[in-house]
């Protein structure tokens, strides 16, 4: 019953995060606005670098997206009740920011799970 976004982080260490609705998500480091589709912008900050080595970071071996670039193709979001866009908003000084466009300011919950050496930050957004 929820739309879900999952962030995978390498390693067994504890990982922190913050999430909040903001008028416009600002890019990490530059402060430039990262607008997203939908009626509300949910800013999610994961306390891990975008690309990591060894036991920190996430998306090892991937390229760093451009600020504002979609992390999930919008064509894949067809039929989702809440999510409108998931965009990269930067990574600086060991944290990564993501802008999530949501239909409206809907309730959400966040949990952290662990599986095979990865931490998963799970964001569930109500329909």
PDB file of C-alpha atoms in Angstrom:
ATOM      1  CA  UNK A   1       0.000   0.000   0.000  1.00  0.00           C
ATOM      2  CA  UNK A   2       3.059   2.317   0.038  1.00  0.00           C
ATOM      3  CA  UNK A   3       5.307   3.702  -2.679  1.00  0.00           C
ATOM      4  CA  UNK A   4       8.864   2.774  -1.725  1.00  0.00           C
ATOM      5  CA  UNK A   5      12.327   4.213  -2.356  1.00  0.00           C
ATOM      6  CA  UNK A   6      15.335   2.224  -1.095  1.00  0.00           C
ATOM      7  CA  UNK A   7      18.894   3.496  -0.631  1.00  0.00           C
ATOM      8  CA  UNK A   8      21.596   0.797  -0.441  1.00  0.00           C
ATOM      9  CA  UNK A   9      24.724   1.573   1.591  1.00  0.00           C
ATOM     10  CA  UNK A  10      27.831  -0.640   1.714  1.00  0.00           C
ATOM     11  CA  UNK A  11      29.035  -2.165   4.918  1.00  0.00           C
ATOM     12  CA  UNK A  12      27.667  -3.246   8.270  1.00  0.00           C
ATOM     13  CA  UNK A  13      28.267   0.089  10.052  1.00  0.00           C
ATOM     14  CA  UNK A  14      25.293   2.033  11.330  1.00  0.00           C
ATOM     15  CA  UNK A  15      24.069   4.647   8.850  1.00  0.00           C
ATOM     16  CA  UNK A  16      22.198   7.827   9.643  1.00  0.00           C
ATOM     17  CA  UNK A  17      19.621   9.748   7.691  1.00  0.00           C
ATOM     18  CA  UNK A  18      17.225  12.667   7.887  1.00  0.00           C
ATOM     19  CA  UNK A  19      14.033  13.254   5.950  1.00  0.00           C
ATOM     20  CA  UNK A  20      11.676  16.202   5.839  1.00  0.00           C
ATOM     21  CA  UNK A  21       9.326  18.042   3.562  1.00  0.00           C
ATOM     22  CA  UNK A  22      10.818  21.300   2.296  1.00  0.00           C
ATOM     23  CA  UNK A  23       9.586  23.978  -0.120  1.00  0.00           C
ATOM     24  CA  UNK A  24      12.453  23.109  -2.519  1.00  0.00           C
ATOM     25  CA  UNK A  25      15.322  20.666  -1.991  1.00  0.00           C
ATOM     26  CA  UNK A  26      18.697  22.383  -2.218  1.00  0.00           C
ATOM     27  CA  UNK A  27      21.712  20.726  -3.826  1.00  0.00           C
ATOM     28  CA  UNK A  28      24.362  19.524  -1.424  1.00  0.00           C
ATOM     29  CA  UNK A  29      27.290  21.944  -1.343  1.00  0.00           C
ATOM     30  CA  UNK A  30      26.022  24.510  -3.886  1.00  0.00           C
ATOM     31  CA  UNK A  31      22.604  25.257  -2.364  1.00  0.00           C
ATOM     32  CA  UNK A  32      21.056  25.493  -5.843  1.00  0.00           C
ATOM     33  CA  UNK A  33      17.390  24.462  -6.001  1.00  0.00           C
ATOM     34  CA  UNK A  34      16.551  20.957  -7.208  1.00  0.00           C
ATOM     35  CA  UNK A  35      12.881  21.148  -8.166  1.00  0.00           C
ATOM     36  CA  UNK A  36      10.888  17.936  -8.496  1.00  0.00           C
ATOM     37  CA  UNK A  37       7.503  17.028  -9.949  1.00  0.00           C
ATOM     38  CA  UNK A  38       4.541  16.764  -7.605  1.00  0.00           C
ATOM     39  CA  UNK A  39       2.864  18.848  -4.952  1.00  0.00           C
ATOM     40  CA  UNK A  40       5.541  18.313  -2.277  1.00  0.00           C
ATOM     41  CA  UNK A  41       9.301  17.821  -2.069  1.00  0.00           C
ATOM     42  CA  UNK A  42      10.697  15.303   0.410  1.00  0.00           C
ATOM     43  CA  UNK A  43      14.391  15.831   1.137  1.00  0.00           C
ATOM     44  CA  UNK A  44      16.235  12.670   2.182  1.00  0.00           C
ATOM     45  CA  UNK A  45      19.830  12.970   3.391  1.00  0.00           C
ATOM     46  CA  UNK A  46      21.766   9.711   3.810  1.00  0.00           C
ATOM     47  CA  UNK A  47      24.931   9.943   5.893  1.00  0.00           C
ATOM     48  CA  UNK A  48      27.082   8.142   3.311  1.00  0.00           C
ATOM     49  CA  UNK A  49      28.881   9.316   0.169  1.00  0.00           C
ATOM     50  CA  UNK A  50      27.291   8.634  -3.223  1.00  0.00           C
ATOM     51  CA  UNK A  51      30.178   6.444  -4.310  1.00  0.00           C
ATOM     52  CA  UNK A  52      32.127   4.508  -1.775  1.00  0.00           C
ATOM     53  CA  UNK A  53      34.988   2.135  -1.504  1.00  0.00           C
ATOM     54  CA  UNK A  54      35.404  -0.754   0.860  1.00  0.00           C
ATOM     55  CA  UNK A  55      32.743  -0.471   3.551  1.00  0.00           C
ATOM     56  CA  UNK A  56      31.246   2.967   3.052  1.00  0.00           C
ATOM     57  CA  UNK A  57      29.110   4.696   0.473  1.00  0.00           C
ATOM     58  CA  UNK A  58      26.641   3.258  -1.951  1.00  0.00           C
ATOM     59  CA  UNK A  59      26.423   2.508  -5.664  1.00  0.00           C
ATOM     60  CA  UNK A  60      30.053   1.284  -5.947  1.00  0.00           C
ATOM     61  CA  UNK A  61      31.308   1.350  -9.516  1.00  0.00           C
ATOM     62  CA  UNK A  62      28.546   3.665 -10.703  1.00  0.00           C
ATOM     63  CA  UNK A  63      28.980   7.135 -12.131  1.00  0.00           C
ATOM     64  CA  UNK A  64      27.873  10.134 -10.121  1.00  0.00           C
ATOM     65  CA  UNK A  65      24.694  11.583 -11.652  1.00  0.00           C
ATOM     66  CA  UNK A  66      24.313  15.267 -12.451  1.00  0.00           C
ATOM     67  CA  UNK A  67      22.467  17.436  -9.952  1.00  0.00           C
ATOM     68  CA  UNK A  68      18.752  17.163 -10.738  1.00  0.00           C
ATOM     69  CA  UNK A  69      19.151  13.952 -12.759  1.00  0.00           C
ATOM     70  CA  UNK A  70      16.447  11.344 -12.241  1.00  0.00           C
ATOM     71  CA  UNK A  71      17.561   8.333 -10.202  1.00  0.00           C
ATOM     72  CA  UNK A  72      14.449   6.430 -11.244  1.00  0.00           C
ATOM     73  CA  UNK A  73      13.138   6.800 -14.787  1.00  0.00           C
ATOM     74  CA  UNK A  74       9.814   8.637 -14.667  1.00  0.00           C
ATOM     75  CA  UNK A  75       8.433   6.148 -17.173  1.00  0.00           C
ATOM     76  CA  UNK A  76       8.855   3.473 -14.470  1.00  0.00           C
ATOM     77  CA  UNK A  77       6.686   5.496 -12.074  1.00  0.00           C
ATOM     78  CA  UNK A  78       3.531   5.184 -14.123  1.00  0.00           C
ATOM     79  CA  UNK A  79       0.750   3.906 -11.903  1.00  0.00           C
ATOM     80  CA  UNK A  80       2.418   4.768  -8.605  1.00  0.00           C
ATOM     81  CA  UNK A  81      -0.018   6.534  -6.313  1.00  0.00           C
ATOM     82  CA  UNK A  82       2.348   8.903  -4.478  1.00  0.00           C
ATOM     83  CA  UNK A  83       5.779   9.144  -6.106  1.00  0.00           C
ATOM     84  CA  UNK A  84       6.304  11.581  -8.948  1.00  0.00           C
ATOM     85  CA  UNK A  85      10.112  11.887  -9.207  1.00  0.00           C
ATOM     86  CA  UNK A  86      13.337  10.827  -7.481  1.00  0.00           C
ATOM     87  CA  UNK A  87      16.247  13.155  -8.316  1.00  0.00           C
ATOM     88  CA  UNK A  88      19.889  13.379  -7.249  1.00  0.00           C
ATOM     89  CA  UNK A  89      20.653  16.505  -5.224  1.00  0.00           C
ATOM     90  CA  UNK A  90      24.365  16.023  -4.537  1.00  0.00           C
ATOM     91  CA  UNK A  91      26.908  14.353  -2.328  1.00  0.00           C
ATOM     92  CA  UNK A  92      29.341  16.324  -0.202  1.00  0.00           C
ATOM     93  CA  UNK A  93      31.407  15.644   2.914  1.00  0.00           C
ATOM     94  CA  UNK A  94      30.146  12.111   3.432  1.00  0.00           C
ATOM     95  CA  UNK A  95      26.438  12.653   2.888  1.00  0.00           C
ATOM     96  CA  UNK A  96      24.127  12.295  -0.105  1.00  0.00           C
ATOM     97  CA  UNK A  97      20.939  14.257  -0.683  1.00  0.00           C
ATOM     98  CA  UNK A  98      17.989  13.081  -2.753  1.00  0.00           C
ATOM     99  CA  UNK A  99      14.913  15.053  -3.792  1.00  0.00           C
ATOM    100  CA  UNK A 100      11.731  12.988  -3.858  1.00  0.00           C
ATOM    101  CA  UNK A 101       8.717  14.501  -5.591  1.00  0.00           C
ATOM    102  CA  UNK A 102       5.472  13.387  -3.959  1.00  0.00           C
ATOM    103  CA  UNK A 103       1.854  13.959  -5.001  1.00  0.00           C
ATOM    104  CA  UNK A 104       1.209  15.896  -1.750  1.00  0.00           C
ATOM    105  CA  UNK A 105       2.611  16.140   1.794  1.00  0.00           C
ATOM    106  CA  UNK A 106       1.715  12.576   2.660  1.00  0.00           C
ATOM    107  CA  UNK A 107       2.743  10.571   5.717  1.00  0.00           C
ATOM    108  CA  UNK A 108       5.958   8.593   5.320  1.00  0.00           C
ATOM    109  CA  UNK A 109       8.015   6.204   7.394  1.00  0.00           C
ATOM    110  CA  UNK A 110      11.677   5.272   7.265  1.00  0.00           C
ATOM    111  CA  UNK A 111      13.352   2.087   8.422  1.00  0.00           C
ATOM    112  CA  UNK A 112      16.859   0.663   8.169  1.00  0.00           C
ATOM    113  CA  UNK A 113      17.433  -2.983   7.357  1.00  0.00           C
ATOM    114  CA  UNK A 114      20.552  -5.051   6.749  1.00  0.00           C
ATOM    115  CA  UNK A 115      21.146  -7.756   4.180  1.00  0.00           C
ATOM    116  CA  UNK A 116      24.360  -9.424   2.975  1.00  0.00           C
ATOM    117  CA  UNK A 117      26.726  -6.621   3.988  1.00  0.00           C
ATOM    118  CA  UNK A 118      24.459  -3.759   2.917  1.00  0.00           C
ATOM    119  CA  UNK A 119      22.303  -1.371   4.898  1.00  0.00           C
ATOM    120  CA  UNK A 120      19.032  -0.395   3.270  1.00  0.00           C
ATOM    121  CA  UNK A 121      17.328   2.873   4.111  1.00  0.00           C
ATOM    122  CA  UNK A 122      13.699   2.256   3.184  1.00  0.00           C
ATOM    123  CA  UNK A 123      11.378   5.218   2.624  1.00  0.00           C
ATOM    124  CA  UNK A 124       7.685   4.282   2.417  1.00  0.00           C
ATOM    125  CA  UNK A 125       5.266   6.998   1.334  1.00  0.00           C
ATOM    126  CA  UNK A 126       1.544   6.590   1.986  1.00  0.00           C
ATOM    127  CA  UNK A 127      -0.837   6.513  -0.986  1.00  0.00           C
TER     128      UNK A 127
END
